[in-house]
């Protein structure tokens, strides 16, 4: 049966990833960012099923962040049913952001929180501190930043030591090309990112799984698709990079593995921030 064979294949790459990069360990308490898209649904399913094996022994919870001013959502009922079937607690958090270009210009009170909005650049800044220099960032950045902020806040409230995100192999490879062509540096979103300023580690257990496999598995599992009504959704550089990468794979079917091995040899898949 195609569905069983594909799950076995995906699960094999999932296990290889967490064994290679030590993404899962005994006593981990993991918070999964559940957007409702195929990638996060697949991630939660793989983690929840692995947790039942108790090797390693870890706990899983999920968070779904709703953005009040962005109509881009999945039925909460569906997510609740999905999580209930996997015996995973689901936390639904609602927040919003102001896309005004001068929202962050005014000074903010001093606060030791890693999510403080600073009016000036401190000497030792947190990766999740939003400074005045970012006040002109696009709405997509602000939306993503606020969603991530909610995840980190809840993870610390629940006592989680890891946050799992649903980025697959294509995401990491496309990011590497984006950074190389537009930023002049060779790196990507790592499979494992240990935070120095808080007791949290970001993991990406789907890092070895191609998007095409996840897409097909989602179809076979009949994952419910999210409602895409985002007013900020448009053609981006990432779309161009996706086309570029597809062309590279047509030229060389081994391009995916060559780029992945380059990231691995350069130590870009496990980092500390």
CSV table of C-alpha atoms in Angstrom, one decimal:
chain,number,residue,atom,x,y,z
A,1,UNK,CA,0.0,0.0,0.0
A,2,UNK,CA,1.4,3.4,-1.1
A,3,UNK,CA,0.5,5.1,2.1
A,4,UNK,CA,2.2,2.6,4.4
A,5,UNK,CA,5.4,2.5,2.2
A,6,UNK,CA,5.6,6.3,2.1
A,7,UNK,CA,5.1,6.6,5.9
A,8,UNK,CA,7.9,4.0,6.4
A,9,UNK,CA,10.2,6.0,4.0
A,10,UNK,CA,9.4,9.4,5.7
A,11,UNK,CA,9.7,7.9,9.2
A,12,UNK,CA,13.1,6.4,8.3
A,13,UNK,CA,14.4,9.8,7.2
A,14,UNK,CA,12.9,11.4,10.4
A,15,UNK,CA,14.7,8.8,12.6
A,16,UNK,CA,17.9,9.3,10.7
A,17,UNK,CA,17.7,13.1,11.2
A,18,UNK,CA,17.1,13.0,15.0
A,19,UNK,CA,19.8,10.3,15.4
A,20,UNK,CA,22.4,12.2,13.2
A,21,UNK,CA,21.8,15.6,14.8
A,22,UNK,CA,20.7,14.4,18.3
A,23,UNK,CA,17.4,16.3,17.9
A,24,UNK,CA,15.5,14.1,20.4
A,25,UNK,CA,16.7,12.9,23.8
A,26,UNK,CA,15.3,11.3,26.9
A,27,UNK,CA,13.2,13.7,29.1
A,28,UNK,CA,12.7,16.2,26.3
A,29,UNK,CA,9.5,18.3,26.5
A,30,UNK,CA,8.8,19.5,23.0
A,31,UNK,CA,6.5,22.3,21.8
A,32,UNK,CA,5.5,21.9,18.1
A,33,UNK,CA,4.6,24.9,16.1
A,34,UNK,CA,1.4,23.8,14.4
A,35,UNK,CA,0.4,26.2,11.6
A,36,UNK,CA,-2.1,23.8,10.1
A,37,UNK,CA,-0.1,23.3,6.9
A,38,UNK,CA,1.0,19.9,5.6
A,39,UNK,CA,4.5,20.2,7.0
A,40,UNK,CA,3.5,21.0,10.6
A,41,UNK,CA,0.8,18.3,10.5
A,42,UNK,CA,3.3,15.7,9.3
A,43,UNK,CA,5.8,16.8,11.9
A,44,UNK,CA,3.3,16.5,14.7
A,45,UNK,CA,2.2,13.1,13.5
A,46,UNK,CA,5.8,11.8,13.3
A,47,UNK,CA,6.7,13.1,16.8
A,48,UNK,CA,3.5,11.9,18.5
A,49,UNK,CA,3.9,8.4,17.0
A,50,UNK,CA,7.6,8.3,18.0
A,51,UNK,CA,6.7,9.4,21.6
A,52,UNK,CA,4.6,6.3,22.0
A,53,UNK,CA,7.6,4.1,21.5
A,54,UNK,CA,9.4,5.7,24.5
A,55,UNK,CA,12.8,5.5,22.8
A,56,UNK,CA,13.8,8.1,23.5
A,57,UNK,CA,11.2,9.0,26.1
A,58,UNK,CA,9.8,12.6,25.5
A,59,UNK,CA,6.6,14.6,25.7
A,60,UNK,CA,4.9,16.6,22.9
A,61,UNK,CA,2.6,19.5,23.0
A,62,UNK,CA,1.4,21.8,20.2
A,63,UNK,CA,0.7,25.5,19.7
A,64,UNK,CA,-1.4,27.1,17.0
A,65,UNK,CA,-1.0,30.9,16.8
A,66,UNK,CA,-3.9,32.9,15.3
A,67,UNK,CA,-3.2,36.4,14.0
A,68,UNK,CA,-6.2,38.6,14.5
A,69,UNK,CA,-5.5,40.9,11.6
A,70,UNK,CA,-4.6,38.2,9.0
A,71,UNK,CA,-7.3,35.9,7.6
A,72,UNK,CA,-5.0,33.0,7.1
A,73,UNK,CA,-6.1,30.1,9.2
A,74,UNK,CA,-7.1,26.5,9.6
A,75,UNK,CA,-10.2,25.2,11.3
A,76,UNK,CA,-9.5,25.0,15.0
A,77,UNK,CA,-11.9,22.1,15.2
A,78,UNK,CA,-9.9,20.2,12.8
A,79,UNK,CA,-6.6,20.9,14.6
A,80,UNK,CA,-8.2,19.9,17.9
A,81,UNK,CA,-9.4,16.6,16.4
A,82,UNK,CA,-6.0,16.0,14.8
A,83,UNK,CA,-4.2,16.5,18.1
A,84,UNK,CA,-6.8,14.6,20.1
A,85,UNK,CA,-6.3,11.6,17.9
A,86,UNK,CA,-2.6,11.7,18.5
A,87,UNK,CA,-3.1,12.4,22.3
A,88,UNK,CA,-1.2,15.7,22.0
A,89,UNK,CA,-2.3,18.8,24.1
A,90,UNK,CA,-3.1,21.8,21.8
A,91,UNK,CA,-2.7,25.4,22.9
A,92,UNK,CA,-4.4,28.0,20.7
A,93,UNK,CA,-3.0,31.5,21.1
A,94,UNK,CA,-4.4,34.7,19.5
A,95,UNK,CA,-2.2,37.7,18.9
A,96,UNK,CA,-1.8,40.5,16.3
A,97,UNK,CA,0.7,42.9,14.9
A,98,UNK,CA,0.8,46.5,13.6
A,99,UNK,CA,2.2,46.7,10.0
A,100,UNK,CA,2.7,50.5,10.3
A,101,UNK,CA,6.2,51.3,9.2
A,102,UNK,CA,6.7,53.5,12.3
A,103,UNK,CA,5.2,51.2,14.8
A,104,UNK,CA,8.5,50.5,16.6
A,105,UNK,CA,9.9,54.0,16.4
A,106,UNK,CA,8.9,55.2,19.9
A,107,UNK,CA,11.0,54.2,22.9
A,108,UNK,CA,10.1,51.3,25.1
A,109,UNK,CA,10.5,50.7,28.8
A,110,UNK,CA,13.5,48.7,29.9
A,111,UNK,CA,12.7,45.0,30.3
A,112,UNK,CA,14.9,41.9,30.7
A,113,UNK,CA,12.5,39.8,28.6
A,114,UNK,CA,14.0,38.3,25.4
A,115,UNK,CA,11.1,39.8,23.5
A,116,UNK,CA,11.5,43.4,24.6
A,117,UNK,CA,11.0,46.1,21.9
A,118,UNK,CA,14.1,48.3,22.2
A,119,UNK,CA,14.3,51.8,20.8
A,120,UNK,CA,18.1,51.4,20.5
A,121,UNK,CA,20.4,48.5,19.9
A,122,UNK,CA,21.8,47.0,23.1
A,123,UNK,CA,25.3,45.7,23.4
A,124,UNK,CA,24.1,42.1,23.9
A,125,UNK,CA,20.9,41.6,22.0
A,126,UNK,CA,18.6,38.6,22.0
A,127,UNK,CA,17.7,36.9,18.7
A,128,UNK,CA,14.1,37.6,19.5
A,129,UNK,CA,14.5,41.3,20.5
A,130,UNK,CA,12.9,43.6,18.0
A,131,UNK,CA,14.9,46.9,17.6
A,132,UNK,CA,14.0,50.2,16.0
A,133,UNK,CA,16.3,49.3,13.1
A,134,UNK,CA,13.6,46.7,12.1
A,135,UNK,CA,10.7,49.2,12.1
A,136,UNK,CA,10.5,49.1,8.3
A,137,UNK,CA,10.4,45.4,8.0
A,138,UNK,CA,7.6,44.0,5.8
A,139,UNK,CA,4.3,42.7,7.2
A,140,UNK,CA,5.4,39.1,6.6
A,141,UNK,CA,8.4,39.5,8.8
A,142,UNK,CA,6.4,41.1,11.6
A,143,UNK,CA,3.7,38.4,11.4
A,144,UNK,CA,6.4,35.7,11.6
A,145,UNK,CA,8.3,37.4,14.4
A,146,UNK,CA,5.1,37.8,16.5
A,147,UNK,CA,4.1,34.1,15.9
A,148,UNK,CA,7.6,33.0,17.0
A,149,UNK,CA,7.4,35.2,20.0
A,150,UNK,CA,4.2,33.5,21.2
A,151,UNK,CA,5.8,30.1,20.7
A,152,UNK,CA,8.8,31.0,22.8
A,153,UNK,CA,6.7,32.5,25.6
A,154,UNK,CA,4.5,29.5,25.8
A,155,UNK,CA,7.4,27.1,25.7
A,156,UNK,CA,9.0,28.7,28.7
A,157,UNK,CA,5.6,28.8,30.5
A,158,UNK,CA,5.2,25.1,29.9
A,159,UNK,CA,8.7,24.2,30.8
A,160,UNK,CA,9.6,22.9,27.4
A,161,UNK,CA,13.2,22.6,26.5
A,162,UNK,CA,12.7,22.3,22.7
A,163,UNK,CA,10.6,23.9,20.0
A,164,UNK,CA,10.0,21.8,16.9
A,165,UNK,CA,9.4,23.5,13.5
A,166,UNK,CA,8.1,22.0,10.3
A,167,UNK,CA,10.8,23.0,7.9
A,168,UNK,CA,11.7,20.2,5.4
A,169,UNK,CA,14.8,19.7,3.4
A,170,UNK,CA,13.7,21.9,0.5
A,171,UNK,CA,13.2,24.8,3.0
A,172,UNK,CA,16.8,24.5,4.2
A,173,UNK,CA,18.3,24.2,0.8
A,174,UNK,CA,16.3,27.1,-0.6
A,175,UNK,CA,17.4,29.2,2.3
A,176,UNK,CA,21.0,28.3,1.7
A,177,UNK,CA,20.7,29.6,-1.9
A,178,UNK,CA,18.9,32.7,-0.8
A,179,UNK,CA,21.6,33.6,1.7
A,180,UNK,CA,24.3,32.8,-0.9
A,181,UNK,CA,22.8,34.9,-3.7
A,182,UNK,CA,21.3,37.8,-1.8
A,183,UNK,CA,23.4,38.0,1.4
A,184,UNK,CA,26.8,36.8,0.3
A,185,UNK,CA,27.0,34.1,3.0
A,186,UNK,CA,26.7,30.4,3.0
A,187,UNK,CA,24.4,29.1,5.7
A,188,UNK,CA,20.8,28.0,6.3
A,189,UNK,CA,18.2,27.3,9.0
A,190,UNK,CA,20.1,24.6,11.0
A,191,UNK,CA,18.5,21.3,11.9
A,192,UNK,CA,19.4,22.1,15.5
A,193,UNK,CA,19.9,25.5,17.0
A,194,UNK,CA,20.8,25.8,20.7
A,195,UNK,CA,19.9,29.2,22.2
A,196,UNK,CA,22.5,30.5,24.6
A,197,UNK,CA,20.3,33.1,26.2
A,198,UNK,CA,17.5,30.9,27.2
A,199,UNK,CA,17.1,27.1,28.0
A,200,UNK,CA,15.6,26.3,24.6
A,201,UNK,CA,16.7,24.5,21.5
A,202,UNK,CA,15.0,24.8,18.1
A,203,UNK,CA,14.9,21.6,16.1
A,204,UNK,CA,13.7,20.7,12.6
A,205,UNK,CA,13.1,17.0,12.5
A,206,UNK,CA,11.9,17.1,8.9
A,207,UNK,CA,15.2,18.4,7.7
A,208,UNK,CA,16.1,15.3,5.7
A,209,UNK,CA,12.7,14.8,4.1
A,210,UNK,CA,12.0,16.3,0.6
A,211,UNK,CA,8.9,18.4,0.3
A,212,UNK,CA,7.5,16.2,-2.5
A,213,UNK,CA,7.3,13.2,-0.1
A,214,UNK,CA,5.5,15.3,2.5
A,215,UNK,CA,3.1,16.7,-0.1
A,216,UNK,CA,2.2,13.2,-1.3
A,217,UNK,CA,1.8,11.8,2.2
A,218,UNK,CA,-0.5,14.7,3.1
A,219,UNK,CA,-2.7,13.9,0.1
A,220,UNK,CA,-2.9,10.2,1.1
A,221,UNK,CA,-3.7,11.1,4.7
A,222,UNK,CA,-6.2,13.7,3.5
A,223,UNK,CA,-4.9,16.5,5.7
A,224,UNK,CA,-7.4,19.3,5.7
A,225,UNK,CA,-6.0,22.3,3.8
A,226,UNK,CA,-5.8,25.8,5.4
A,227,UNK,CA,-7.7,28.7,4.1
A,228,UNK,CA,-5.3,31.0,2.3
A,229,UNK,CA,-6.6,34.5,2.5
A,230,UNK,CA,-3.5,36.4,3.6
A,231,UNK,CA,-3.6,40.0,2.2
A,232,UNK,CA,0.2,40.1,2.3
A,233,UNK,CA,0.8,36.9,0.3
A,234,UNK,CA,2.6,37.6,-3.0
A,235,UNK,CA,5.4,36.4,-5.2
A,236,UNK,CA,8.6,36.4,-3.2
A,237,UNK,CA,12.3,35.8,-3.8
A,238,UNK,CA,11.8,32.3,-2.3
A,239,UNK,CA,9.5,31.5,-5.2
A,240,UNK,CA,12.3,32.5,-7.7
A,241,UNK,CA,14.8,30.4,-5.7
A,242,UNK,CA,12.4,27.4,-5.8
A,243,UNK,CA,12.4,27.6,-9.6
A,244,UNK,CA,16.2,28.0,-9.7
A,245,UNK,CA,16.6,24.9,-7.5
A,246,UNK,CA,14.2,22.9,-9.7
A,247,UNK,CA,16.3,23.9,-12.7
A,248,UNK,CA,19.5,22.9,-10.9
A,249,UNK,CA,18.0,19.4,-10.2
A,250,UNK,CA,17.1,19.1,-13.9
A,251,UNK,CA,20.7,19.8,-14.7
A,252,UNK,CA,22.1,17.5,-12.0
A,253,UNK,CA,19.8,15.1,-10.2
A,254,UNK,CA,22.4,14.9,-7.4
A,255,UNK,CA,22.2,18.7,-6.8
A,256,UNK,CA,20.1,18.3,-3.7
A,257,UNK,CA,22.6,15.9,-2.1
A,258,UNK,CA,25.6,18.0,-3.1
A,259,UNK,CA,24.2,21.1,-1.5
A,260,UNK,CA,23.1,19.2,1.6
A,261,UNK,CA,26.6,17.7,2.0
A,262,UNK,CA,28.2,21.1,1.6
A,263,UNK,CA,26.0,22.4,4.4
A,264,UNK,CA,26.9,19.4,6.6
A,265,UNK,CA,30.7,19.7,5.9
A,266,UNK,CA,30.6,23.4,6.7
A,267,UNK,CA,29.0,22.7,10.1
A,268,UNK,CA,25.8,24.7,9.2
A,269,UNK,CA,23.3,22.1,10.3
A,270,UNK,CA,24.0,22.3,14.0
A,271,UNK,CA,24.6,25.8,15.5
A,272,UNK,CA,24.4,27.8,18.7
A,273,UNK,CA,22.9,31.2,18.9
